[in-house]
Amino acid sequence: DGMPQRMILNEFLKSVEKAGALHKLVLALQNGLKYRALTGASYLSLLQSAWAMAKDDDMTLSQAMFSANAPMIIQKAMVEGRPAEGVLPSGQVAGTIDDLPSCAELIGRIAKEAEECIALLAGRVS
């Protein structure tokens, strides 16, 4: 939809953020071509979209071209199941998360809360 969004920071995203302008341009062009093949969009329409985003959203042309990567690198992570090779959108709530337990800790907490709820409900019945 062209709207800015937060991404979960991973090694791929770190490498993209550290990449030089030429590397970002090459990546943008590669993914733009993949996106074109997927959607059937013309080269002209892709360039028009990038230009419009740059003009309307206070982005540089480079940023707008790089945004063409989003559908492809999100797809790589979410559809193809390769999160280390793409990015995972996280939504606005990601900025409020300050607790990142391991899976084992999270399951333990959920089980403990469930047991407490069951005990509370059982106490009401008896």
PDB file of C-alpha atoms in Angstrom:
ATOM      1  CA  ASP A   1       0.000   0.000   0.000  1.00  0.00           C
ATOM      2  CA  GLY A   2       3.044   2.261   0.019  1.00  0.00           C
ATOM      3  CA  MET A   3       2.630   3.215   3.672  1.00  0.00           C
ATOM      4  CA  PRO A   4       5.750   3.281   5.871  1.00  0.00           C
ATOM      5  CA  GLN A   5       5.918   0.463   8.381  1.00  0.00           C
ATOM      6  CA  ARG A   6       8.116  -0.912  11.129  1.00  0.00           C
ATOM      7  CA  MET A   7      10.087  -4.073  10.548  1.00  0.00           C
ATOM      8  CA  ILE A   8      11.509  -6.575  12.998  1.00  0.00           C
ATOM      9  CA  LEU A   9      15.253  -5.977  13.081  1.00  0.00           C
ATOM     10  CA  ASN A  10      17.162  -9.013  11.828  1.00  0.00           C
ATOM     11  CA  GLU A  11      20.530  -9.633  10.156  1.00  0.00           C
ATOM     12  CA  PHE A  12      19.124  -9.040   6.655  1.00  0.00           C
ATOM     13  CA  LEU A  13      17.638  -5.681   7.620  1.00  0.00           C
ATOM     14  CA  LYS A  14      20.863  -4.687   9.391  1.00  0.00           C
ATOM     15  CA  SER A  15      22.864  -5.509   6.256  1.00  0.00           C
ATOM     16  CA  VAL A  16      20.495  -3.492   4.073  1.00  0.00           C
ATOM     17  CA  GLU A  17      20.696  -0.506   6.413  1.00  0.00           C
ATOM     18  CA  LYS A  18      24.517  -0.646   6.337  1.00  0.00           C
ATOM     19  CA  ALA A  19      24.702  -1.142   2.557  1.00  0.00           C
ATOM     20  CA  GLY A  20      26.036   1.574   0.328  1.00  0.00           C
ATOM     21  CA  ALA A  21      23.950   3.439  -2.223  1.00  0.00           C
ATOM     22  CA  LEU A  22      25.117   1.286  -5.142  1.00  0.00           C
ATOM     23  CA  HIS A  23      24.263  -1.974  -3.361  1.00  0.00           C
ATOM     24  CA  LYS A  24      20.824  -0.613  -2.426  1.00  0.00           C
ATOM     25  CA  LEU A  25      20.237   0.482  -6.020  1.00  0.00           C
ATOM     26  CA  VAL A  26      21.187  -2.961  -7.352  1.00  0.00           C
ATOM     27  CA  LEU A  27      18.925  -4.651  -4.795  1.00  0.00           C
ATOM     28  CA  ALA A  28      16.072  -2.274  -5.639  1.00  0.00           C
ATOM     29  CA  LEU A  29      16.441  -2.931  -9.360  1.00  0.00           C
ATOM     30  CA  GLN A  30      16.621  -6.715  -8.884  1.00  0.00           C
ATOM     31  CA  ASN A  31      13.515  -6.775  -6.725  1.00  0.00           C
ATOM     32  CA  GLY A  32      11.757  -4.272  -8.967  1.00  0.00           C
ATOM     33  CA  LEU A  33      12.244  -6.685 -11.865  1.00  0.00           C
ATOM     34  CA  LYS A  34      10.969  -9.591  -9.746  1.00  0.00           C
ATOM     35  CA  TYR A  35       7.947  -7.501  -8.757  1.00  0.00           C
ATOM     36  CA  ARG A  36       7.376  -6.599 -12.409  1.00  0.00           C
ATOM     37  CA  ALA A  37       7.468 -10.291 -13.383  1.00  0.00           C
ATOM     38  CA  LEU A  38       5.032 -11.121 -10.597  1.00  0.00           C
ATOM     39  CA  THR A  39       2.547  -8.347 -11.378  1.00  0.00           C
ATOM     40  CA  GLY A  40       3.009  -7.791 -15.097  1.00  0.00           C
ATOM     41  CA  ALA A  41       3.526  -4.070 -14.484  1.00  0.00           C
ATOM     42  CA  SER A  42       5.319  -2.109 -17.176  1.00  0.00           C
ATOM     43  CA  TYR A  43       8.705  -0.479 -16.631  1.00  0.00           C
ATOM     44  CA  LEU A  44       7.022   2.881 -17.112  1.00  0.00           C
ATOM     45  CA  SER A  45       4.392   2.216 -14.438  1.00  0.00           C
ATOM     46  CA  LEU A  46       7.078   1.124 -11.963  1.00  0.00           C
ATOM     47  CA  LEU A  47       9.076   4.290 -12.599  1.00  0.00           C
ATOM     48  CA  GLN A  48       5.918   6.410 -12.334  1.00  0.00           C
ATOM     49  CA  SER A  49       5.087   4.794  -8.989  1.00  0.00           C
ATOM     50  CA  ALA A  50       8.592   5.420  -7.666  1.00  0.00           C
ATOM     51  CA  TRP A  51       8.500   9.023  -8.862  1.00  0.00           C
ATOM     52  CA  ALA A  52       5.042   9.616  -7.316  1.00  0.00           C
ATOM     53  CA  MET A  53       6.146   8.153  -3.978  1.00  0.00           C
ATOM     54  CA  ALA A  54       9.266  10.297  -3.992  1.00  0.00           C
ATOM     55  CA  LYS A  55       7.251  13.403  -4.798  1.00  0.00           C
ATOM     56  CA  ASP A  56       4.238  12.826  -2.540  1.00  0.00           C
ATOM     57  CA  ASP A  57       5.794  11.134   0.501  1.00  0.00           C
ATOM     58  CA  ASP A  58       8.893  13.279   1.051  1.00  0.00           C
ATOM     59  CA  MET A  59      11.142  10.389   0.041  1.00  0.00           C
ATOM     60  CA  THR A  60      14.254  10.610  -2.032  1.00  0.00           C
ATOM     61  CA  LEU A  61      14.043   8.845  -5.391  1.00  0.00           C
ATOM     62  CA  SER A  62      16.502   6.297  -3.996  1.00  0.00           C
ATOM     63  CA  GLN A  63      14.209   5.603  -1.007  1.00  0.00           C
ATOM     64  CA  ALA A  64      11.197   5.296  -3.292  1.00  0.00           C
ATOM     65  CA  MET A  65      13.026   2.888  -5.588  1.00  0.00           C
ATOM     66  CA  PHE A  66      14.165   0.885  -2.594  1.00  0.00           C
ATOM     67  CA  SER A  67      10.576   0.639  -1.347  1.00  0.00           C
ATOM     68  CA  ALA A  68       9.994  -1.599  -4.363  1.00  0.00           C
ATOM     69  CA  ASN A  69      11.895  -4.191  -2.350  1.00  0.00           C
ATOM     70  CA  ALA A  70       9.242  -4.360   0.341  1.00  0.00           C
ATOM     71  CA  PRO A  71       6.778  -6.733  -1.357  1.00  0.00           C
ATOM     72  CA  MET A  72       9.531  -9.083  -2.468  1.00  0.00           C
ATOM     73  CA  ILE A  73      11.525  -9.221   0.753  1.00  0.00           C
ATOM     74  CA  ILE A  74       8.380  -9.499   2.881  1.00  0.00           C
ATOM     75  CA  GLN A  75       7.209 -12.335   0.637  1.00  0.00           C
ATOM     76  CA  LYS A  76      10.562 -14.072   1.014  1.00  0.00           C
ATOM     77  CA  ALA A  77      10.213 -13.975   4.803  1.00  0.00           C
ATOM     78  CA  MET A  78       6.512 -14.659   5.239  1.00  0.00           C
ATOM     79  CA  VAL A  79       5.350 -16.649   2.209  1.00  0.00           C
ATOM     80  CA  GLU A  80       8.501 -18.604   1.422  1.00  0.00           C
ATOM     81  CA  GLY A  81       9.286 -19.108   5.120  1.00  0.00           C
ATOM     82  CA  ARG A  82      12.806 -17.654   4.972  1.00  0.00           C
ATOM     83  CA  PRO A  83      12.788 -14.848   7.568  1.00  0.00           C
ATOM     84  CA  ALA A  84      16.585 -14.618   7.652  1.00  0.00           C
ATOM     85  CA  GLU A  85      16.554 -13.645   3.951  1.00  0.00           C
ATOM     86  CA  GLY A  86      13.790 -11.061   4.166  1.00  0.00           C
ATOM     87  CA  VAL A  87      11.979  -8.766   6.556  1.00  0.00           C
ATOM     88  CA  LEU A  88       9.003  -9.210   8.841  1.00  0.00           C
ATOM     89  CA  PRO A  89       6.592  -6.293   9.259  1.00  0.00           C
ATOM     90  CA  SER A  90       5.677  -5.744  12.883  1.00  0.00           C
ATOM     91  CA  GLY A  91       3.108  -2.955  13.003  1.00  0.00           C
ATOM     92  CA  GLN A  92       2.959   0.013  15.342  1.00  0.00           C
ATOM     93  CA  VAL A  93       2.639  -2.088  18.479  1.00  0.00           C
ATOM     94  CA  ALA A  94       6.280  -3.161  18.084  1.00  0.00           C
ATOM     95  CA  GLY A  95       7.349   0.181  19.513  1.00  0.00           C
ATOM     96  CA  THR A  96       5.625  -0.590  22.814  1.00  0.00           C
ATOM     97  CA  ILE A  97       7.046  -4.077  23.357  1.00  0.00           C
ATOM     98  CA  ASP A  98       9.645  -4.102  26.109  1.00  0.00           C
ATOM     99  CA  ASP A  99       9.493  -7.778  27.117  1.00  0.00           C
ATOM    100  CA  LEU A 100      10.930 -10.421  24.785  1.00  0.00           C
ATOM    101  CA  PRO A 101      10.794 -13.777  26.570  1.00  0.00           C
ATOM    102  CA  SER A 102      12.073 -16.978  25.004  1.00  0.00           C
ATOM    103  CA  CYS A 103       9.457 -19.384  23.653  1.00  0.00           C
ATOM    104  CA  ALA A 104       9.919 -21.622  26.695  1.00  0.00           C
ATOM    105  CA  GLU A 105       9.382 -18.685  29.069  1.00  0.00           C
ATOM    106  CA  LEU A 106       6.307 -17.528  27.165  1.00  0.00           C
ATOM    107  CA  ILE A 107       4.718 -20.989  27.145  1.00  0.00           C
ATOM    108  CA  GLY A 108       5.518 -21.305  30.862  1.00  0.00           C
ATOM    109  CA  ARG A 109       3.790 -17.995  31.599  1.00  0.00           C
ATOM    110  CA  ILE A 110       0.742 -18.957  29.545  1.00  0.00           C
ATOM    111  CA  ALA A 111       0.502 -22.340  31.291  1.00  0.00           C
ATOM    112  CA  LYS A 112       0.842 -20.699  34.723  1.00  0.00           C
ATOM    113  CA  GLU A 113      -1.878 -18.140  33.914  1.00  0.00           C
ATOM    114  CA  ALA A 114      -4.136 -20.920  32.615  1.00  0.00           C
ATOM    115  CA  GLU A 115      -3.635 -22.939  35.812  1.00  0.00           C
ATOM    116  CA  GLU A 116      -4.419 -19.856  37.921  1.00  0.00           C
ATOM    117  CA  CYS A 117      -7.606 -19.203  35.929  1.00  0.00           C
ATOM    118  CA  ILE A 118      -8.694 -22.835  36.223  1.00  0.00           C
ATOM    119  CA  ALA A 119      -8.064 -22.788  39.989  1.00  0.00           C
ATOM    120  CA  LEU A 120     -10.037 -19.546  40.330  1.00  0.00           C
ATOM    121  CA  LEU A 121     -12.957 -20.940  38.336  1.00  0.00           C
ATOM    122  CA  ALA A 122     -12.856 -24.240  40.230  1.00  0.00           C
ATOM    123  CA  GLY A 123     -13.050 -22.276  43.493  1.00  0.00           C
ATOM    124  CA  ARG A 124     -16.228 -20.566  42.303  1.00  0.00           C
ATOM    125  CA  VAL A 125     -17.905 -23.873  41.480  1.00  0.00           C
ATOM    126  CA  SER A 126     -17.224 -25.621  44.802  1.00  0.00           C
TER     127      SER A 126
END
